[in-house]
Coordinates of C-alpha atoms in Angstrom, one line a residue:
Chain A
M1 CA 267.2 -68.7 142.5
K2 CA 264.1 -68.0 140.7
P3 CA 263.0 -64.5 139.9
V4 CA 260.4 -62.7 142.7
N5 CA 258.3 -59.6 141.4
T6 CA 258.2 -56.6 143.2
V7 CA 255.5 -53.7 143.8
L8 CA 256.3 -49.9 143.8
L9 CA 253.0 -48.8 145.2
A10 CA 253.1 -45.1 144.4
S11 CA 255.6 -43.4 142.9
G12 CA 258.2 -41.1 144.8
D13 CA 258.8 -44.6 147.3
N14 CA 262.5 -45.4 148.7
V15 CA 260.8 -48.9 149.5
V16 CA 259.3 -52.0 146.9
V17 CA 257.7 -54.6 148.4
L18 CA 258.1 -58.3 147.6
A19 CA 255.4 -59.7 145.5
A20 CA 255.5 -63.1 146.4
S21 CA 257.5 -65.4 149.3
A22 CA 261.4 -65.6 148.5
A23 CA 264.6 -68.1 149.5
A24 CA 268.0 -66.7 149.3
G25 CA 269.7 -67.1 146.7
D26 CA 266.3 -65.1 144.4
R27 CA 266.5 -62.8 142.5
V28 CA 265.3 -59.5 142.5
R29 CA 265.4 -56.1 139.6
L30 CA 266.1 -52.7 141.2
S31 CA 266.2 -49.7 139.2
G32 CA 267.7 -52.2 136.2
R33 CA 269.4 -53.7 137.9
E34 CA 269.9 -57.4 139.3
L35 CA 270.7 -58.7 143.0
A36 CA 269.9 -62.3 145.0
L37 CA 268.6 -61.6 148.1
P38 CA 270.7 -62.9 151.4
E39 CA 267.7 -64.2 153.3
P40 CA 264.2 -65.4 152.8
L41 CA 262.0 -62.8 153.0
G42 CA 258.3 -63.5 153.0
L43 CA 255.2 -61.6 150.7
G44 CA 254.9 -57.9 151.9
H45 CA 258.8 -57.4 152.9
K46 CA 260.6 -54.3 151.6
L47 CA 263.1 -53.5 149.8
A48 CA 265.0 -50.1 150.2
A49 CA 264.9 -49.4 145.8
H50 CA 268.1 -47.2 146.2
N51 CA 270.2 -46.1 148.8
I52 CA 268.0 -44.2 151.8
P53 CA 270.4 -42.1 154.8
D54 CA 270.1 -42.9 158.2
G55 CA 267.2 -40.8 159.5
E56 CA 265.4 -40.4 156.3
K57 CA 261.7 -41.2 155.8
I58 CA 260.2 -44.2 154.6
I59 CA 258.4 -44.0 152.2
K60 CA 255.7 -46.2 150.9
Y61 CA 252.1 -45.8 150.0
G62 CA 253.7 -42.4 149.0
A63 CA 254.0 -40.8 152.4
P64 CA 256.1 -41.4 155.2
I65 CA 256.1 -45.0 157.7
G66 CA 258.9 -44.3 159.3
S67 CA 262.7 -42.6 159.4
A68 CA 266.3 -44.9 158.9
T69 CA 267.8 -45.8 162.1
R70 CA 270.8 -46.0 159.9
A71 CA 272.1 -46.5 156.2
I72 CA 270.6 -48.5 154.3
S73 CA 271.9 -49.5 150.7
A74 CA 269.8 -50.5 148.1
G75 CA 268.0 -54.3 147.8
E76 CA 268.3 -54.3 151.6
H77 CA 265.5 -55.7 153.2
V78 CA 264.0 -52.2 155.4
H79 CA 262.7 -53.3 158.6
L80 CA 263.1 -53.2 162.4
H81 CA 266.4 -53.5 162.6
N82 CA 266.6 -50.5 160.3
M83 CA 263.3 -48.5 160.3
Q84 CA 262.0 -47.1 163.8
S85 CA 258.0 -45.4 163.9
D86 CA 257.6 -41.5 164.3
Y87 CA 254.9 -42.6 166.7
L88 CA 254.5 -45.2 168.5
P89 CA 257.5 -48.3 169.6
T90 CA 256.2 -51.6 167.6
Y91 CA 256.2 -54.7 169.4
T92 CA 257.1 -57.7 168.8
L93 CA 257.4 -61.2 170.1
D94 CA 260.9 -62.2 170.3
A95 CA 261.9 -65.9 169.8
E96 CA 261.0 -67.0 173.7
H97 CA 257.5 -65.6 172.6
Q98 CA 258.1 -62.7 175.4
F99 CA 256.4 -59.4 174.2
H100 CA 259.5 -56.8 174.1
S101 CA 259.6 -53.5 172.2
A102 CA 261.3 -54.1 168.9
K103 CA 263.7 -50.6 169.5
S104 CA 265.0 -51.8 172.9
Chain B
M1 CA 221.0 -50.2 137.3
T2 CA 221.2 -52.9 139.8
P3 CA 218.2 -55.1 141.6
P4 CA 216.6 -54.1 145.0
I5 CA 217.0 -56.7 147.0
H6 CA 214.1 -58.0 149.7
G7 CA 215.6 -56.4 152.9
Y8 CA 212.9 -57.7 155.2
L9 CA 210.4 -54.7 156.8
R10 CA 210.5 -54.4 160.5
N11 CA 207.7 -52.3 162.5
D12 CA 210.6 -49.7 163.1
G13 CA 211.1 -49.0 158.7
R14 CA 214.1 -50.5 158.2
K15 CA 214.8 -53.2 156.6
G16 CA 217.2 -56.4 157.0
I17 CA 219.1 -58.3 154.7
R18 CA 219.0 -61.5 157.5
N19 CA 215.7 -62.6 159.6
N20 CA 217.2 -63.3 162.9
V21 CA 216.3 -64.0 167.0
V22 CA 218.8 -62.5 169.2
I23 CA 219.3 -64.3 172.9
A24 CA 220.9 -61.9 174.4
Y25 CA 222.4 -62.3 178.5
L26 CA 223.1 -59.8 180.3
V27 CA 225.6 -60.6 183.0
E28 CA 228.0 -63.6 182.2
C29 CA 226.5 -65.8 184.8
A30 CA 223.1 -65.9 182.6
H31 CA 225.2 -66.6 178.9
H32 CA 225.1 -70.1 179.5
V33 CA 221.5 -70.6 180.4
A34 CA 221.1 -68.1 177.6
R35 CA 223.5 -70.5 175.0
E36 CA 221.4 -73.7 175.7
I37 CA 218.3 -71.7 174.5
Q38 CA 220.0 -70.7 170.8
L39 CA 221.6 -74.0 170.6
P40 CA 220.1 -76.5 169.0
Y41 CA 218.6 -73.5 166.6
R42 CA 222.4 -72.0 165.5
D43 CA 221.6 -73.0 162.4
R44 CA 217.6 -71.2 162.0
G45 CA 218.7 -67.9 162.3
V46 CA 219.0 -67.5 166.1
H47 CA 222.6 -65.4 167.3
L48 CA 223.5 -65.5 171.0
I49 CA 225.2 -62.1 171.7
G50 CA 225.6 -60.3 175.2
F51 CA 227.5 -58.1 177.6
S52 CA 229.4 -60.3 180.3
G53 CA 230.3 -57.6 183.2
C54 CA 228.3 -56.9 186.0
Y55 CA 229.1 -53.6 186.2
P56 CA 226.7 -51.2 184.6
N57 CA 227.8 -48.8 181.9
E58 CA 225.9 -46.2 179.6
Y59 CA 228.0 -47.3 177.0
S60 CA 227.2 -51.1 177.0
F61 CA 224.0 -50.2 177.7
R62 CA 223.2 -48.8 174.6
M63 CA 225.3 -51.0 172.9
M64 CA 223.5 -53.7 173.2
Q65 CA 220.3 -50.7 172.7
A66 CA 221.5 -50.6 169.0
L67 CA 222.1 -54.4 168.9
C68 CA 218.7 -56.2 169.7
T69 CA 216.8 -53.2 167.1
H70 CA 219.8 -53.6 164.2
S71 CA 218.0 -54.4 160.9
N72 CA 218.4 -57.6 160.5
V73 CA 216.9 -59.2 164.1
G74 CA 213.4 -59.5 164.3
T75 CA 212.5 -60.0 168.0
V76 CA 214.3 -60.4 171.3
L77 CA 214.9 -62.5 174.6
L78 CA 216.6 -60.9 177.4
V79 CA 218.5 -63.4 179.7
S80 CA 218.9 -61.7 183.3
L81 CA 220.5 -64.0 186.4
G82 CA 218.8 -61.2 187.9
C83 CA 220.9 -59.2 191.0
E84 CA 223.4 -57.6 188.0
G85 CA 223.6 -53.8 187.3
F86 CA 221.8 -53.9 183.8
D87 CA 219.2 -52.6 183.4
R88 CA 217.4 -55.2 181.8
K89 CA 214.6 -53.5 182.2
G90 CA 215.2 -50.2 180.0
L91 CA 216.5 -52.3 177.3
L92 CA 213.3 -54.4 177.1
S93 CA 210.9 -51.3 176.5
T94 CA 213.5 -49.8 174.0
I95 CA 213.2 -52.8 172.8
R96 CA 209.3 -53.3 172.4
E97 CA 208.9 -49.3 171.7
S98 CA 211.2 -50.3 168.4
G99 CA 208.1 -52.3 167.5
R100 CA 210.2 -55.8 168.4
P101 CA 208.1 -58.6 170.1
A102 CA 210.7 -59.1 173.4
E103 CA 211.2 -61.0 176.0
L104 CA 212.8 -61.2 179.6
L105 CA 213.4 -64.5 181.7
V106 CA 215.1 -64.0 185.2
I107 CA 216.6 -67.1 186.4
Q108 CA 216.1 -66.2 189.8
D109 CA 213.2 -65.5 189.5
N110 CA 212.2 -68.4 186.9
R111 CA 213.4 -71.8 188.9
G112 CA 217.5 -71.7 188.1
T113 CA 219.1 -72.8 184.8
R114 CA 216.7 -75.6 183.6
A115 CA 213.1 -74.4 183.9
T116 CA 214.6 -71.4 181.7
I117 CA 215.8 -73.5 179.7
A118 CA 213.1 -75.0 178.8
D119 CA 210.9 -71.4 178.9
G120 CA 213.1 -70.3 176.4
R121 CA 213.3 -72.7 174.5
E122 CA 209.9 -72.3 173.8
W123 CA 209.5 -69.0 173.6
V124 CA 212.1 -69.8 170.3
E125 CA 209.4 -72.2 168.5
R126 CA 207.1 -69.8 169.0
A127 CA 209.5 -66.8 167.8
L128 CA 210.7 -68.5 165.2
A129 CA 207.0 -69.5 163.8
S130 CA 205.9 -65.4 163.7
L131 CA 208.8 -64.6 162.3
A132 CA 208.6 -66.6 159.2
E133 CA 205.7 -64.0 158.7
T134 CA 207.9 -60.9 158.4
P135 CA 207.3 -59.2 155.4
R136 CA 209.9 -58.5 152.1
V137 CA 210.0 -55.7 150.3
P138 CA 212.5 -53.4 148.4
M139 CA 214.6 -51.9 149.8
P140 CA 216.8 -49.3 148.0
M141 CA 221.0 -48.7 148.0
E142 CA 219.9 -46.2 150.6
E143 CA 219.0 -48.0 153.1
L144 CA 222.4 -50.7 152.5
V145 CA 224.5 -50.1 155.5
L146 CA 228.2 -51.8 155.4
G147 CA 231.1 -51.3 157.3
T148 CA 234.5 -52.0 156.8
V149 CA 237.6 -53.9 159.3
C150 CA 241.0 -55.3 159.4
G151 CA 242.6 -57.8 161.5
G152 CA 245.9 -60.2 160.8
S153 CA 247.1 -57.6 159.1
D154 CA 249.5 -58.8 156.7
G155 CA 252.2 -56.3 154.5
T156 CA 249.4 -57.3 151.8
S157 CA 246.6 -56.4 153.7
G158 CA 247.4 -52.8 152.4
I159 CA 248.2 -53.9 148.8
T160 CA 245.1 -55.4 147.4
A161 CA 242.7 -56.5 150.0
N162 CA 242.0 -52.2 151.5
P163 CA 242.7 -50.5 148.2
G164 CA 240.1 -53.8 147.1
I165 CA 237.6 -52.2 149.5
G166 CA 238.5 -48.7 148.7
R167 CA 237.3 -49.5 145.2
A168 CA 234.0 -50.8 146.2
F169 CA 233.4 -48.4 149.1
D170 CA 234.0 -45.4 146.3
R171 CA 230.7 -47.8 143.8
M172 CA 229.0 -47.8 147.0
V173 CA 228.8 -44.9 148.6
Q174 CA 228.1 -43.5 144.2
S175 CA 224.8 -45.4 144.6
G176 CA 223.2 -44.0 147.9
A177 CA 225.2 -45.9 150.6
T178 CA 225.9 -45.1 153.4
C179 CA 229.7 -46.8 154.3
I180 CA 231.6 -47.1 157.3
F181 CA 235.7 -47.0 158.5
E182 CA 237.0 -47.7 161.7
E183 CA 240.3 -48.0 163.2
T184 CA 241.1 -43.9 164.3
G185 CA 244.1 -45.8 166.1
E186 CA 244.6 -47.2 163.1
L187 CA 244.8 -44.1 161.5
I188 CA 247.7 -42.8 163.4
G189 CA 250.1 -40.4 160.7
C190 CA 248.0 -40.5 157.9
E191 CA 245.3 -37.8 159.8
H192 CA 245.8 -34.5 157.8
I193 CA 246.0 -36.4 154.4
M194 CA 242.0 -38.3 155.3
A195 CA 240.9 -34.2 156.9
A196 CA 241.9 -33.1 153.5
R197 CA 238.6 -35.0 152.3
A198 CA 236.4 -34.1 154.8
A199 CA 233.4 -32.5 153.5
T200 CA 233.7 -29.3 155.6
P201 CA 236.3 -28.0 156.7
E202 CA 234.9 -28.0 161.1
L203 CA 234.3 -32.2 160.3
A204 CA 238.1 -31.6 159.1
R205 CA 239.6 -30.8 162.6
E206 CA 236.1 -33.2 164.6
L207 CA 238.7 -36.1 162.0
K208 CA 241.9 -34.9 163.2
A209 CA 241.5 -34.6 167.2
S210 CA 239.6 -38.0 166.7
V211 CA 242.9 -40.0 165.5
A212 CA 245.0 -37.3 167.7
K213 CA 243.4 -38.5 171.0
A214 CA 244.0 -42.7 169.7
A215 CA 247.5 -41.4 169.4
R216 CA 247.0 -40.0 173.0
Y217 CA 245.4 -43.1 174.4
Y218 CA 247.3 -46.1 172.9
A219 CA 250.7 -43.8 174.2
T220 CA 248.9 -44.2 177.2
L221 CA 248.5 -48.1 177.5
G222 CA 252.2 -47.8 175.2
H223 CA 250.3 -50.3 172.2
G224 CA 249.1 -50.0 169.0
S225 CA 246.9 -51.2 167.0
F226 CA 250.2 -53.1 165.6
A227 CA 250.4 -56.6 166.9
P228 CA 253.5 -59.5 166.1
G229 CA 252.3 -61.0 163.4
N230 CA 252.3 -57.7 161.7
A231 CA 255.5 -57.4 161.9
D232 CA 256.1 -61.3 160.3
G233 CA 254.5 -60.0 157.8
G234 CA 256.8 -56.9 157.0
L235 CA 255.2 -54.8 158.1
T236 CA 257.1 -52.0 160.4
T237 CA 255.5 -49.2 161.9
Q238 CA 251.7 -48.0 163.1
E239 CA 251.6 -45.4 160.5
E240 CA 253.0 -48.5 158.1
K241 CA 250.3 -50.4 158.8
S242 CA 247.1 -46.8 158.6
M243 CA 248.2 -46.3 155.8
G244 CA 247.4 -50.1 154.8
A245 CA 244.5 -49.7 156.9
Y246 CA 243.4 -46.1 155.5
S247 CA 243.2 -47.6 151.9
K248 CA 239.8 -49.1 152.5
S249 CA 238.1 -46.1 152.5
G250 CA 238.6 -45.7 149.1
S251 CA 238.3 -41.6 148.0
S252 CA 234.9 -40.3 148.5
P253 CA 234.8 -37.6 150.1
I254 CA 234.1 -38.2 153.8
S255 CA 230.6 -37.1 155.1
G256 CA 230.7 -37.2 159.0
L257 CA 232.0 -38.5 162.3
I258 CA 230.2 -40.9 164.4
K259 CA 230.6 -42.7 167.4
P260 CA 229.4 -46.4 168.8
G261 CA 225.2 -46.7 168.4
D262 CA 225.3 -43.8 165.9
V263 CA 223.4 -44.8 163.0
P264 CA 223.7 -42.3 159.4
R265 CA 221.0 -40.4 159.1
A266 CA 221.9 -40.2 154.8
G267 CA 224.4 -42.2 152.6
G268 CA 228.4 -41.2 151.8
L269 CA 231.5 -42.1 153.5
Y270 CA 231.2 -41.7 157.6
L271 CA 234.1 -42.5 159.9
L272 CA 233.5 -44.2 163.3
D273 CA 235.2 -42.9 165.9
V274 CA 236.4 -45.9 168.3
V275 CA 238.3 -45.0 171.2
P276 CA 237.0 -43.8 174.8
D277 CA 236.7 -40.6 175.2
G278 CA 237.8 -39.1 178.5
E279 CA 241.2 -40.2 180.4
V280 CA 241.6 -43.9 180.1
R281 CA 240.1 -46.4 181.9
F282 CA 239.2 -49.8 181.4
G283 CA 241.8 -50.8 179.6
F284 CA 242.1 -51.8 175.5
P285 CA 239.6 -49.9 173.3
N286 CA 239.1 -52.7 171.7
I287 CA 240.4 -56.3 172.4
N288 CA 239.4 -57.9 169.2
D289 CA 238.5 -57.5 165.8
N290 CA 234.9 -59.3 166.7
A291 CA 234.9 -56.0 168.9
E292 CA 235.4 -53.6 166.0
I293 CA 232.5 -55.4 163.9
A294 CA 230.1 -55.4 166.7
E295 CA 230.6 -50.9 166.7
L296 CA 230.1 -50.7 163.7
M297 CA 226.3 -53.1 163.4
A298 CA 225.6 -50.7 166.2
C299 CA 226.1 -48.2 163.7
G300 CA 223.5 -49.8 161.8
A301 CA 225.9 -51.9 159.6
H302 CA 224.4 -55.0 157.5
I303 CA 227.4 -56.6 156.3
T304 CA 231.2 -56.3 157.0
L305 CA 233.8 -56.7 155.4
F306 CA 236.5 -58.5 157.0
S307 CA 240.3 -57.2 155.1
T308 CA 242.3 -60.2 156.1
G309 CA 246.1 -61.1 155.0
R310 CA 247.4 -63.3 158.2
G311 CA 243.4 -64.7 157.8
S312 CA 241.2 -63.9 160.4
V313 CA 238.7 -67.2 160.0
V314 CA 235.7 -65.9 162.5
G315 CA 232.2 -64.4 161.9
S316 CA 230.0 -62.7 164.2
A317 CA 226.4 -62.8 165.2
I318 CA 223.4 -60.7 163.7
A319 CA 225.1 -59.4 160.6
P320 CA 227.5 -61.7 157.4
V321 CA 231.6 -60.8 157.7
L322 CA 232.4 -61.3 153.6
K323 CA 236.1 -62.2 154.0
V324 CA 238.7 -60.7 151.8
C325 CA 241.8 -61.9 151.7
A326 CA 245.3 -59.9 150.6
N327 CA 247.5 -62.8 151.0
P328 CA 247.3 -65.1 147.7
E329 CA 249.4 -68.3 150.2
T330 CA 246.7 -67.4 152.8
Y331 CA 244.3 -67.8 150.4
R332 CA 245.8 -71.3 149.1
R333 CA 245.9 -72.3 152.7
L334 CA 242.1 -71.1 154.5
T335 CA 240.0 -71.2 150.9
G336 CA 237.0 -72.3 152.8
D337 CA 237.2 -69.6 154.9
M338 CA 237.4 -66.9 153.0
D339 CA 234.7 -64.8 150.0
I340 CA 237.3 -63.1 148.1
D341 CA 240.9 -63.8 146.7
A342 CA 242.2 -59.8 146.5
G343 CA 245.7 -61.6 146.8
R344 CA 245.4 -62.8 142.7
I345 CA 246.4 -59.2 142.4
L346 CA 250.2 -59.4 143.4
E347 CA 250.5 -62.7 141.3
G348 CA 249.2 -60.4 138.2
R349 CA 246.0 -62.7 137.8
A350 CA 243.2 -60.0 138.4
T351 CA 243.6 -55.8 138.9
L352 CA 242.0 -53.9 141.3
D353 CA 239.0 -52.6 139.7
E354 CA 238.2 -56.3 139.5
V355 CA 237.9 -57.3 142.9
G356 CA 236.8 -54.1 143.6
D357 CA 233.7 -54.6 141.3
E358 CA 234.1 -58.6 142.7
I359 CA 233.5 -57.1 146.2
C360 CA 230.3 -55.8 145.3
E361 CA 228.6 -57.8 143.3
R362 CA 229.4 -60.7 146.4
I363 CA 227.4 -57.3 148.8
L364 CA 224.8 -57.4 146.1
A365 CA 224.2 -61.2 146.3
V366 CA 224.7 -61.5 149.9
A367 CA 222.6 -58.6 151.1
G368 CA 220.2 -60.7 148.6
G369 CA 220.8 -63.7 151.1
E370 CA 223.9 -65.4 149.8
L371 CA 225.4 -67.0 153.0
T372 CA 229.2 -65.6 153.8
A373 CA 231.7 -68.2 154.3
S374 CA 231.9 -67.5 158.0
E375 CA 228.4 -67.8 158.3
S376 CA 228.1 -71.0 156.2
L377 CA 230.4 -72.4 158.7
G378 CA 228.5 -71.2 161.9
H379 CA 230.7 -68.5 162.6
Q380 CA 228.1 -65.6 165.3
E381 CA 231.3 -65.0 167.3
F382 CA 231.0 -62.1 169.4
V383 CA 231.7 -59.9 171.7
L384 CA 231.0 -56.5 173.8
G385 CA 233.5 -54.9 177.1
Y386 CA 233.6 -51.7 178.9
K387 CA 233.7 -48.1 177.6
S388 CA 232.9 -44.3 178.0
F389 CA 232.3 -41.5 174.8
E390 CA 230.9 -38.5 174.8
P391 CA 228.4 -37.4 172.2
V392 CA 229.0 -36.1 169.0
G393 CA 229.0 -32.5 168.6
P394 CA 227.2 -30.7 165.3
A395 CA 230.8 -30.4 163.1
C396 CA 230.9 -34.3 163.5
H397 CA 228.0 -34.6 160.8
P398 CA 227.5 -31.0 158.2
T399 CA 225.3 -33.3 156.2
Y400 CA 222.8 -33.4 159.0
Q401 CA 222.3 -29.8 159.1

């Protein structure tokens, strides 16, 4: 249940980045509020810096990197399940190591 | 003031930071023979490159011309089967016209595998002896060419290693060097931010057009440069990866847009367009990181700065690859493969500026002869495929006018 640092890469970003790998239950501090992570997350993964409405641009490095595909609460993991590219579909390997579109 | 590097002076006036012999096969059918010629000498600066395809292609011919006359290359042995489509005589004359001694062995005319390997090794012995006489002369920063590439990216690449390389590029451009960043497909989503740094409005239009071309190309293929490992590392979209990749370019003005085989004539920061022109043919623009490293070398790169988060281990034939590791956990797992621990920024053990300074120091040390991690481990990856390009227009080189 250790504290884990996050990095805000540019002012105005609505996501922060984990500065180390975190176990479930590890604590992060977001705008003065501390919350426990419900799942383990690797270094570099994104958390919502505040509540993000469905369809809003996700801002990282001060630039849009895609859009929310549903409402995201502050502190929630932001990844393939709740945001998508505004340009190209993202492909990942599933548990069976089959190539598939993360959007399907 | 940085002390001058002592480069190996070639007869065409270019200066290299390594003094390599290149063995080049001109079709896959000659690969084994070429590799056997090289093997006993692989730790003595004898490097293997080649082109696998039997069908001729203007791009790969131009790439082989550029690579065989790279400043780090002193002499070349071409190994041909004999019936492939590659213009071996044309390549041989280009190399000789550059003042580099070169020889051609055609396996079908040279009594087959065994005799060609024996003749090739005899040639290497003589080549190594004559290369040892290459004069070393002071090499000003204005003659140093650096490339950068990222591979095995994760959520840390864009936070530590890439902006660290960006700081180093800024300092190197300021001291007169030529710096090249690339992969227009990894700039999708940040083309407008990038175009604002162009030296002229015409160049800005060309930069945006090159990214639009990449977006069309990748949309046709159905895949971006986004690999499954990128998502495991916390990256979600192509444009997120793009912003991270873009930060390798630093903040200098962009002096020009080049294509594989174009060697910039003046220092500054250049974008290398690696996505083919015209209709989608031949498949993916670059099938792996080494295809991009080969293109950077074809544009003159003496050293390639390779940013990695997940942990690539590759090096390259011809020119050293300097690994900048973005992720502190990866660095601890793969320390022996890495040159710079940029991930320590995340653990509060360094600032971006300090990492940028360290990268600059290592560039000068490697240019002075110090081996990179991948060089000392014997990595000499090389790959070259099929592409087609149109030459760049005058708007791409505003500084030449």
